[in-house]
Structures are given as C-alpha cells and as structure tokens.
Amino acid sequence: MGPFIADFLAPRIKLIIEVDGGYHAERVELDARRDCKLQRWGYRVLRFRDHEVIQNLEGCVARIREALTQALEK
C-alpha cells in the first residue's frame, strides 16, 4: 500500500485489518496519521491489539464481519 505494509488487506472492498503488538504503544501518533492517510485513500482501517485477539477472538471476528457486511452493502 504505497509506503505502508498492512497486516491484512482486502483491496476490492477497501478494508485493512491491523493486529498491533506492544511495539505500537510507542507509535500511537504515527499509526493515527497513517490511518488518516489510508482513510483519505478510501480505506477503512480496523485495529486490534494482539491481546484483544487472543482474549476475545469472537468479538474481533464479529467486528470484521460487520465491516465486511457494511462494505459489501455499498
């Protein structure tokens, strides 16, 4: 994605999913600027903390399904 690397990308529906580890606690502002740029390009960015995925996988999957449904309804 230009100068960016996405964890998961669904280009047809313009959805990006990021799973952030501890390293991202030091990059909050940089990640926010990156997300704003991607949103200007028309992408929706979903961010999950790594521990959130481990502790609440079903909830994360539900949010992804909701985003997919919304994208496909457009």
PDB file of N, CA and C in Angstrom:
ATOM      1  N   MET A   1       0.845  -1.176   0.000  1.00  0.00           N
ATOM      2  CA  MET A   1       0.000   0.000   0.000  1.00  0.00           C
ATOM      3  C   MET A   1       0.891   1.239   0.000  1.00  0.00           C
ATOM      4  N   GLY A   2       1.401   1.583  -1.130  1.00  0.00           N
ATOM      5  CA  GLY A   2       2.308   2.721  -1.160  1.00  0.00           C
ATOM      6  C   GLY A   2       3.473   2.460  -0.217  1.00  0.00           C
ATOM      7  N   PRO A   3       3.724   3.394   0.700  1.00  0.00           N
ATOM      8  CA  PRO A   3       4.848   3.203   1.628  1.00  0.00           C
ATOM      9  C   PRO A   3       4.485   2.352   2.848  1.00  0.00           C
ATOM     10  N   PHE A   4       3.252   1.861   2.923  1.00  0.00           N
ATOM     11  CA  PHE A   4       2.770   1.161   4.108  1.00  0.00           C
ATOM     12  C   PHE A   4       2.677  -0.345   3.892  1.00  0.00           C
ATOM     13  N   ILE A   5       2.803  -1.079   4.973  1.00  0.00           N
ATOM     14  CA  ILE A   5       2.580  -2.526   4.971  1.00  0.00           C
ATOM     15  C   ILE A   5       1.385  -2.792   5.874  1.00  0.00           C
ATOM     16  N   ALA A   6       0.396  -3.484   5.351  1.00  0.00           N
ATOM     17  CA  ALA A   6      -0.803  -3.823   6.126  1.00  0.00           C
ATOM     18  C   ALA A   6      -0.721  -5.287   6.545  1.00  0.00           C
ATOM     19  N   ASP A   7      -1.266  -5.580   7.731  1.00  0.00           N
ATOM     20  CA  ASP A   7      -1.312  -6.978   8.170  1.00  0.00           C
ATOM     21  C   ASP A   7      -2.248  -7.784   7.270  1.00  0.00           C
ATOM     22  N   PHE A   8      -3.445  -7.241   7.031  1.00  0.00           N
ATOM     23  CA  PHE A   8      -4.424  -7.891   6.152  1.00  0.00           C
ATOM     24  C   PHE A   8      -5.063  -6.810   5.293  1.00  0.00           C
ATOM     25  N   LEU A   9      -5.191  -7.082   4.017  1.00  0.00           N
ATOM     26  CA  LEU A   9      -5.759  -6.117   3.085  1.00  0.00           C
ATOM     27  C   LEU A   9      -6.778  -6.805   2.195  1.00  0.00           C
ATOM     28  N   ALA A  10      -7.957  -6.207   2.115  1.00  0.00           N
ATOM     29  CA  ALA A  10      -8.991  -6.653   1.181  1.00  0.00           C
ATOM     30  C   ALA A  10      -9.213  -5.488   0.214  1.00  0.00           C
ATOM     31  N   PRO A  11      -8.422  -5.432  -0.864  1.00  0.00           N
ATOM     32  CA  PRO A  11      -8.450  -4.248  -1.729  1.00  0.00           C
ATOM     33  C   PRO A  11      -9.779  -4.012  -2.431  1.00  0.00           C
ATOM     34  N   ARG A  12     -10.473  -5.056  -2.787  1.00  0.00           N
ATOM     35  CA  ARG A  12     -11.741  -4.886  -3.520  1.00  0.00           C
ATOM     36  C   ARG A  12     -12.760  -4.112  -2.695  1.00  0.00           C
ATOM     37  N   ILE A  13     -12.757  -4.340  -1.380  1.00  0.00           N
ATOM     38  CA  ILE A  13     -13.719  -3.646  -0.522  1.00  0.00           C
ATOM     39  C   ILE A  13     -13.047  -2.571   0.334  1.00  0.00           C
ATOM     40  N   LYS A  14     -11.766  -2.322   0.066  1.00  0.00           N
ATOM     41  CA  LYS A  14     -11.010  -1.257   0.735  1.00  0.00           C
ATOM     42  C   LYS A  14     -11.052  -1.387   2.259  1.00  0.00           C
ATOM     43  N   LEU A  15     -10.692  -2.561   2.742  1.00  0.00           N
ATOM     44  CA  LEU A  15     -10.651  -2.830   4.175  1.00  0.00           C
ATOM     45  C   LEU A  15      -9.245  -3.271   4.563  1.00  0.00           C
ATOM     46  N   ILE A  16      -8.731  -2.660   5.618  1.00  0.00           N
ATOM     47  CA  ILE A  16      -7.428  -3.017   6.171  1.00  0.00           C
ATOM     48  C   ILE A  16      -7.640  -3.431   7.619  1.00  0.00           C
ATOM     49  N   ILE A  17      -7.021  -4.548   8.007  1.00  0.00           N
ATOM     50  CA  ILE A  17      -7.084  -5.024   9.382  1.00  0.00           C
ATOM     51  C   ILE A  17      -5.664  -5.075   9.918  1.00  0.00           C
ATOM     52  N   GLU A  18      -5.467  -4.435  11.059  1.00  0.00           N
ATOM     53  CA  GLU A  18      -4.165  -4.408  11.708  1.00  0.00           C
ATOM     54  C   GLU A  18      -4.263  -5.078  13.074  1.00  0.00           C
ATOM     55  N   VAL A  19      -3.281  -5.898  13.399  1.00  0.00           N
ATOM     56  CA  VAL A  19      -3.164  -6.509  14.727  1.00  0.00           C
ATOM     57  C   VAL A  19      -1.880  -5.942  15.329  1.00  0.00           C
ATOM     58  N   ASP A  20      -2.050  -5.109  16.340  1.00  0.00           N
ATOM     59  CA  ASP A  20      -0.931  -4.368  16.914  1.00  0.00           C
ATOM     60  C   ASP A  20      -0.368  -5.042  18.156  1.00  0.00           C
ATOM     61  N   GLY A  21       0.927  -5.259  18.138  1.00  0.00           N
ATOM     62  CA  GLY A  21       1.637  -5.763  19.308  1.00  0.00           C
ATOM     63  C   GLY A  21       2.085  -4.612  20.191  1.00  0.00           C
ATOM     64  N   GLY A  22       2.836  -4.919  21.213  1.00  0.00           N
ATOM     65  CA  GLY A  22       3.294  -3.930  22.175  1.00  0.00           C
ATOM     66  C   GLY A  22       4.063  -2.783  21.562  1.00  0.00           C
ATOM     67  N   TYR A  23       4.757  -3.041  20.485  1.00  0.00           N
ATOM     68  CA  TYR A  23       5.543  -2.023  19.785  1.00  0.00           C
ATOM     69  C   TYR A  23       4.688  -0.816  19.410  1.00  0.00           C
ATOM     70  N   HIS A  24       3.426  -1.048  19.122  1.00  0.00           N
ATOM     71  CA  HIS A  24       2.554   0.029  18.662  1.00  0.00           C
ATOM     72  C   HIS A  24       2.170   0.996  19.777  1.00  0.00           C
ATOM     73  N   ALA A  25       2.389   0.633  21.036  1.00  0.00           N
ATOM     74  CA  ALA A  25       2.134   1.564  22.134  1.00  0.00           C
ATOM     75  C   ALA A  25       3.029   2.791  22.009  1.00  0.00           C
ATOM     76  N   GLU A  26       4.171   2.626  21.376  1.00  0.00           N
ATOM     77  CA  GLU A  26       5.104   3.728  21.164  1.00  0.00           C
ATOM     78  C   GLU A  26       4.830   4.471  19.860  1.00  0.00           C
ATOM     79  N   ARG A  27       3.885   3.985  19.062  1.00  0.00           N
ATOM     80  CA  ARG A  27       3.625   4.545  17.729  1.00  0.00           C
ATOM     81  C   ARG A  27       2.199   5.061  17.570  1.00  0.00           C
ATOM     82  N   VAL A  28       1.543   5.395  18.657  1.00  0.00           N
ATOM     83  CA  VAL A  28       0.131   5.773  18.587  1.00  0.00           C
ATOM     84  C   VAL A  28      -0.084   6.936  17.613  1.00  0.00           C
ATOM     85  N   GLU A  29       0.704   7.977  17.734  1.00  0.00           N
ATOM     86  CA  GLU A  29       0.536   9.136  16.867  1.00  0.00           C
ATOM     87  C   GLU A  29       0.873   8.806  15.416  1.00  0.00           C
ATOM     88  N   LEU A  30       1.943   8.056  15.201  1.00  0.00           N
ATOM     89  CA  LEU A  30       2.313   7.665  13.829  1.00  0.00           C
ATOM     90  C   LEU A  30       1.240   6.782  13.206  1.00  0.00           C
ATOM     91  N   ASP A  31       0.709   5.836  13.987  1.00  0.00           N
ATOM     92  CA  ASP A  31      -0.348   4.967  13.467  1.00  0.00           C
ATOM     93  C   ASP A  31      -1.602   5.775  13.141  1.00  0.00           C
ATOM     94  N   ALA A  32      -1.929   6.765  13.971  1.00  0.00           N
ATOM     95  CA  ALA A  32      -3.114   7.593  13.722  1.00  0.00           C
ATOM     96  C   ALA A  32      -2.958   8.387  12.419  1.00  0.00           C
ATOM     97  N   ARG A  33      -1.761   8.947  12.198  1.00  0.00           N
ATOM     98  CA  ARG A  33      -1.527   9.679  10.948  1.00  0.00           C
ATOM     99  C   ARG A  33      -1.611   8.754   9.744  1.00  0.00           C
ATOM    100  N   ARG A  34      -1.068   7.552   9.892  1.00  0.00           N
ATOM    101  CA  ARG A  34      -1.105   6.556   8.816  1.00  0.00           C
ATOM    102  C   ARG A  34      -2.550   6.184   8.502  1.00  0.00           C
ATOM    103  N   ASP A  35      -3.335   5.942   9.555  1.00  0.00           N
ATOM    104  CA  ASP A  35      -4.743   5.582   9.363  1.00  0.00           C
ATOM    105  C   ASP A  35      -5.502   6.709   8.667  1.00  0.00           C
ATOM    106  N   CYS A  36      -5.220   7.963   9.041  1.00  0.00           N
ATOM    107  CA  CYS A  36      -5.888   9.103   8.387  1.00  0.00           C
ATOM    108  C   CYS A  36      -5.563   9.144   6.900  1.00  0.00           C
ATOM    109  N   LYS A  37      -4.316   8.902   6.566  1.00  0.00           N
ATOM    110  CA  LYS A  37      -3.926   8.904   5.152  1.00  0.00           C
ATOM    111  C   LYS A  37      -4.638   7.765   4.403  1.00  0.00           C
ATOM    112  N   LEU A  38      -4.667   6.587   4.989  1.00  0.00           N
ATOM    113  CA  LEU A  38      -5.347   5.457   4.360  1.00  0.00           C
ATOM    114  C   LEU A  38      -6.841   5.735   4.209  1.00  0.00           C
ATOM    115  N   GLN A  39      -7.437   6.377   5.194  1.00  0.00           N
ATOM    116  CA  GLN A  39      -8.855   6.729   5.106  1.00  0.00           C
ATOM    117  C   GLN A  39      -9.100   7.741   3.991  1.00  0.00           C
ATOM    118  N   ARG A  40      -8.183   8.679   3.818  1.00  0.00           N
ATOM    119  CA  ARG A  40      -8.311   9.635   2.700  1.00  0.00           C
ATOM    120  C   ARG A  40      -8.254   8.910   1.361  1.00  0.00           C
ATOM    121  N   TRP A  41      -7.541   7.797   1.315  1.00  0.00           N
ATOM    122  CA  TRP A  41      -7.462   6.985   0.097  1.00  0.00           C
ATOM    123  C   TRP A  41      -8.694   6.093  -0.059  1.00  0.00           C
ATOM    124  N   GLY A  42      -9.628   6.166   0.904  1.00  0.00           N
ATOM    125  CA  GLY A  42     -10.879   5.411   0.808  1.00  0.00           C
ATOM    126  C   GLY A  42     -10.908   4.103   1.562  1.00  0.00           C
ATOM    127  N   TYR A  43      -9.890   3.811   2.366  1.00  0.00           N
ATOM    128  CA  TYR A  43      -9.840   2.560   3.105  1.00  0.00           C
ATOM    129  C   TYR A  43     -10.430   2.705   4.500  1.00  0.00           C
ATOM    130  N   ARG A  44     -11.050   1.654   4.968  1.00  0.00           N
ATOM    131  CA  ARG A  44     -11.469   1.555   6.368  1.00  0.00           C
ATOM    132  C   ARG A  44     -10.399   0.732   7.075  1.00  0.00           C
ATOM    133  N   VAL A  45      -9.932   1.225   8.210  1.00  0.00           N
ATOM    134  CA  VAL A  45      -8.881   0.550   8.968  1.00  0.00           C
ATOM    135  C   VAL A  45      -9.450   0.067  10.297  1.00  0.00           C
ATOM    136  N   LEU A  46      -9.359  -1.228  10.528  1.00  0.00           N
ATOM    137  CA  LEU A  46      -9.727  -1.808  11.820  1.00  0.00           C
ATOM    138  C   LEU A  46      -8.450  -2.181  12.543  1.00  0.00           C
ATOM    139  N   ARG A  47      -8.319  -1.734  13.784  1.00  0.00           N
ATOM    140  CA  ARG A  47      -7.136  -2.060  14.590  1.00  0.00           C
ATOM    141  C   ARG A  47      -7.548  -2.888  15.788  1.00  0.00           C
ATOM    142  N   PHE A  48      -6.787  -3.924  16.022  1.00  0.00           N
ATOM    143  CA  PHE A  48      -6.971  -4.777  17.193  1.00  0.00           C
ATOM    144  C   PHE A  48      -5.634  -4.898  17.904  1.00  0.00           C
ATOM    145  N   ARG A  49      -5.645  -4.885  19.209  1.00  0.00           N
ATOM    146  CA  ARG A  49      -4.438  -5.172  19.984  1.00  0.00           C
ATOM    147  C   ARG A  49      -4.241  -6.687  19.973  1.00  0.00           C
ATOM    148  N   ASP A  50      -3.000  -7.121  19.988  1.00  0.00           N
ATOM    149  CA  ASP A  50      -2.738  -8.555  19.931  1.00  0.00           C
ATOM    150  C   ASP A  50      -3.406  -9.303  21.081  1.00  0.00           C
ATOM    151  N   HIS A  51      -3.377  -8.733  22.286  1.00  0.00           N
ATOM    152  CA  HIS A  51      -4.004  -9.416  23.424  1.00  0.00           C
ATOM    153  C   HIS A  51      -5.516  -9.466  23.284  1.00  0.00           C
ATOM    154  N   GLU A  52      -6.112  -8.477  22.584  1.00  0.00           N
ATOM    155  CA  GLU A  52      -7.553  -8.492  22.336  1.00  0.00           C
ATOM    156  C   GLU A  52      -7.929  -9.674  21.443  1.00  0.00           C
ATOM    157  N   VAL A  53      -7.112  -9.934  20.430  1.00  0.00           N
ATOM    158  CA  VAL A  53      -7.372 -11.056  19.526  1.00  0.00           C
ATOM    159  C   VAL A  53      -7.282 -12.374  20.293  1.00  0.00           C
ATOM    160  N   ILE A  54      -6.297 -12.478  21.173  1.00  0.00           N
ATOM    161  CA  ILE A  54      -6.115 -13.708  21.946  1.00  0.00           C
ATOM    162  C   ILE A  54      -7.252 -13.908  22.951  1.00  0.00           C
ATOM    163  N   GLN A  55      -7.651 -12.835  23.629  1.00  0.00           N
ATOM    164  CA  GLN A  55      -8.645 -12.947  24.695  1.00  0.00           C
ATOM    165  C   GLN A  55     -10.083 -12.892  24.199  1.00  0.00           C
ATOM    166  N   ASN A  56     -10.308 -12.280  23.035  1.00  0.00           N
ATOM    167  CA  ASN A  56     -11.675 -12.088  22.564  1.00  0.00           C
ATOM    168  C   ASN A  56     -11.746 -12.270  21.051  1.00  0.00           C
ATOM    169  N   LEU A  57     -11.297 -13.403  20.593  1.00  0.00           N
ATOM    170  CA  LEU A  57     -11.282 -13.664  19.156  1.00  0.00           C
ATOM    171  C   LEU A  57     -12.678 -13.541  18.550  1.00  0.00           C
ATOM    172  N   GLU A  58     -13.683 -14.067  19.231  1.00  0.00           N
ATOM    173  CA  GLU A  58     -15.050 -14.000  18.690  1.00  0.00           C
ATOM    174  C   GLU A  58     -15.507 -12.560  18.503  1.00  0.00           C
ATOM    175  N   GLY A  59     -15.175 -11.692  19.438  1.00  0.00           N
ATOM    176  CA  GLY A  59     -15.547 -10.286  19.319  1.00  0.00           C
ATOM    177  C   GLY A  59     -14.830  -9.614  18.163  1.00  0.00           C
ATOM    178  N   CYS A  60     -13.567  -9.941  17.974  1.00  0.00           N
ATOM    179  CA  CYS A  60     -12.800  -9.383  16.857  1.00  0.00           C
ATOM    180  C   CYS A  60     -13.379  -9.854  15.528  1.00  0.00           C
ATOM    181  N   VAL A  61     -13.689 -11.127  15.440  1.00  0.00           N
ATOM    182  CA  VAL A  61     -14.276 -11.672  14.213  1.00  0.00           C
ATOM    183  C   VAL A  61     -15.627 -11.020  13.942  1.00  0.00           C
ATOM    184  N   ALA A  62     -16.402 -10.765  14.989  1.00  0.00           N
ATOM    185  CA  ALA A  62     -17.707 -10.113  14.821  1.00  0.00           C
ATOM    186  C   ALA A  62     -17.536  -8.708  14.242  1.00  0.00           C
ATOM    187  N   ARG A  63     -16.545  -7.965  14.718  1.00  0.00           N
ATOM    188  CA  ARG A  63     -16.295  -6.619  14.184  1.00  0.00           C
ATOM    189  C   ARG A  63     -15.854  -6.681  12.725  1.00  0.00           C
ATOM    190  N   ILE A  64     -15.049  -7.675  12.387  1.00  0.00           N
ATOM    191  CA  ILE A  64     -14.606  -7.834  10.999  1.00  0.00           C
ATOM    192  C   ILE A  64     -15.794  -8.195  10.110  1.00  0.00           C
ATOM    193  N   ARG A  65     -16.627  -9.103  10.581  1.00  0.00           N
ATOM    194  CA  ARG A  65     -17.825  -9.474   9.794  1.00  0.00           C
ATOM    195  C   ARG A  65     -18.724  -8.268   9.572  1.00  0.00           C
ATOM    196  N   GLU A  66     -18.894  -7.462  10.601  1.00  0.00           N
ATOM    197  CA  GLU A  66     -19.719  -6.260  10.473  1.00  0.00           C
ATOM    198  C   GLU A  66     -19.131  -5.316   9.422  1.00  0.00           C
ATOM    199  N   ALA A  67     -17.825  -5.118   9.450  1.00  0.00           N
ATOM    200  CA  ALA A  67     -17.169  -4.253   8.462  1.00  0.00           C
ATOM    201  C   ALA A  67     -17.317  -4.829   7.054  1.00  0.00           C
ATOM    202  N   LEU A  68     -17.182  -6.150   6.927  1.00  0.00           N
ATOM    203  CA  LEU A  68     -17.356  -6.789   5.611  1.00  0.00           C
ATOM    204  C   LEU A  68     -18.777  -6.594   5.103  1.00  0.00           C
ATOM    205  N   THR A  69     -19.749  -6.791   5.970  1.00  0.00           N
ATOM    206  CA  THR A  69     -21.151  -6.623   5.582  1.00  0.00           C
ATOM    207  C   THR A  69     -21.406  -5.201   5.117  1.00  0.00           C
ATOM    208  N   GLN A  70     -20.909  -4.224   5.880  1.00  0.00           N
ATOM    209  CA  GLN A  70     -21.103  -2.820   5.503  1.00  0.00           C
ATOM    210  C   GLN A  70     -20.447  -2.518   4.162  1.00  0.00           C
ATOM    211  N   ALA A  71     -19.246  -3.040   3.953  1.00  0.00           N
ATOM    212  CA  ALA A  71     -18.529  -2.783   2.705  1.00  0.00           C
ATOM    213  C   ALA A  71     -19.238  -3.405   1.512  1.00  0.00           C
ATOM    214  N   LEU A  72     -19.782  -4.583   1.701  1.00  0.00           N
ATOM    215  CA  LEU A  72     -20.433  -5.272   0.592  1.00  0.00           C
ATOM    216  C   LEU A  72     -21.806  -4.677   0.281  1.00  0.00           C
ATOM    217  N   GLU A  73     -22.404  -3.960   1.247  1.00  0.00           N
ATOM    218  CA  GLU A  73     -23.711  -3.319   1.023  1.00  0.00           C
ATOM    219  C   GLU A  73     -23.581  -2.035   0.207  1.00  0.00           C
ATOM    220  N   LYS A  74     -22.374  -1.508   0.102  1.00  0.00           N
ATOM    221  CA  LYS A  74     -22.174  -0.242  -0.638  1.00  0.00           C
ATOM    222  C   LYS A  74     -22.292  -0.450  -2.124  1.00  0.00           C
TER     223      LYS A  74
END
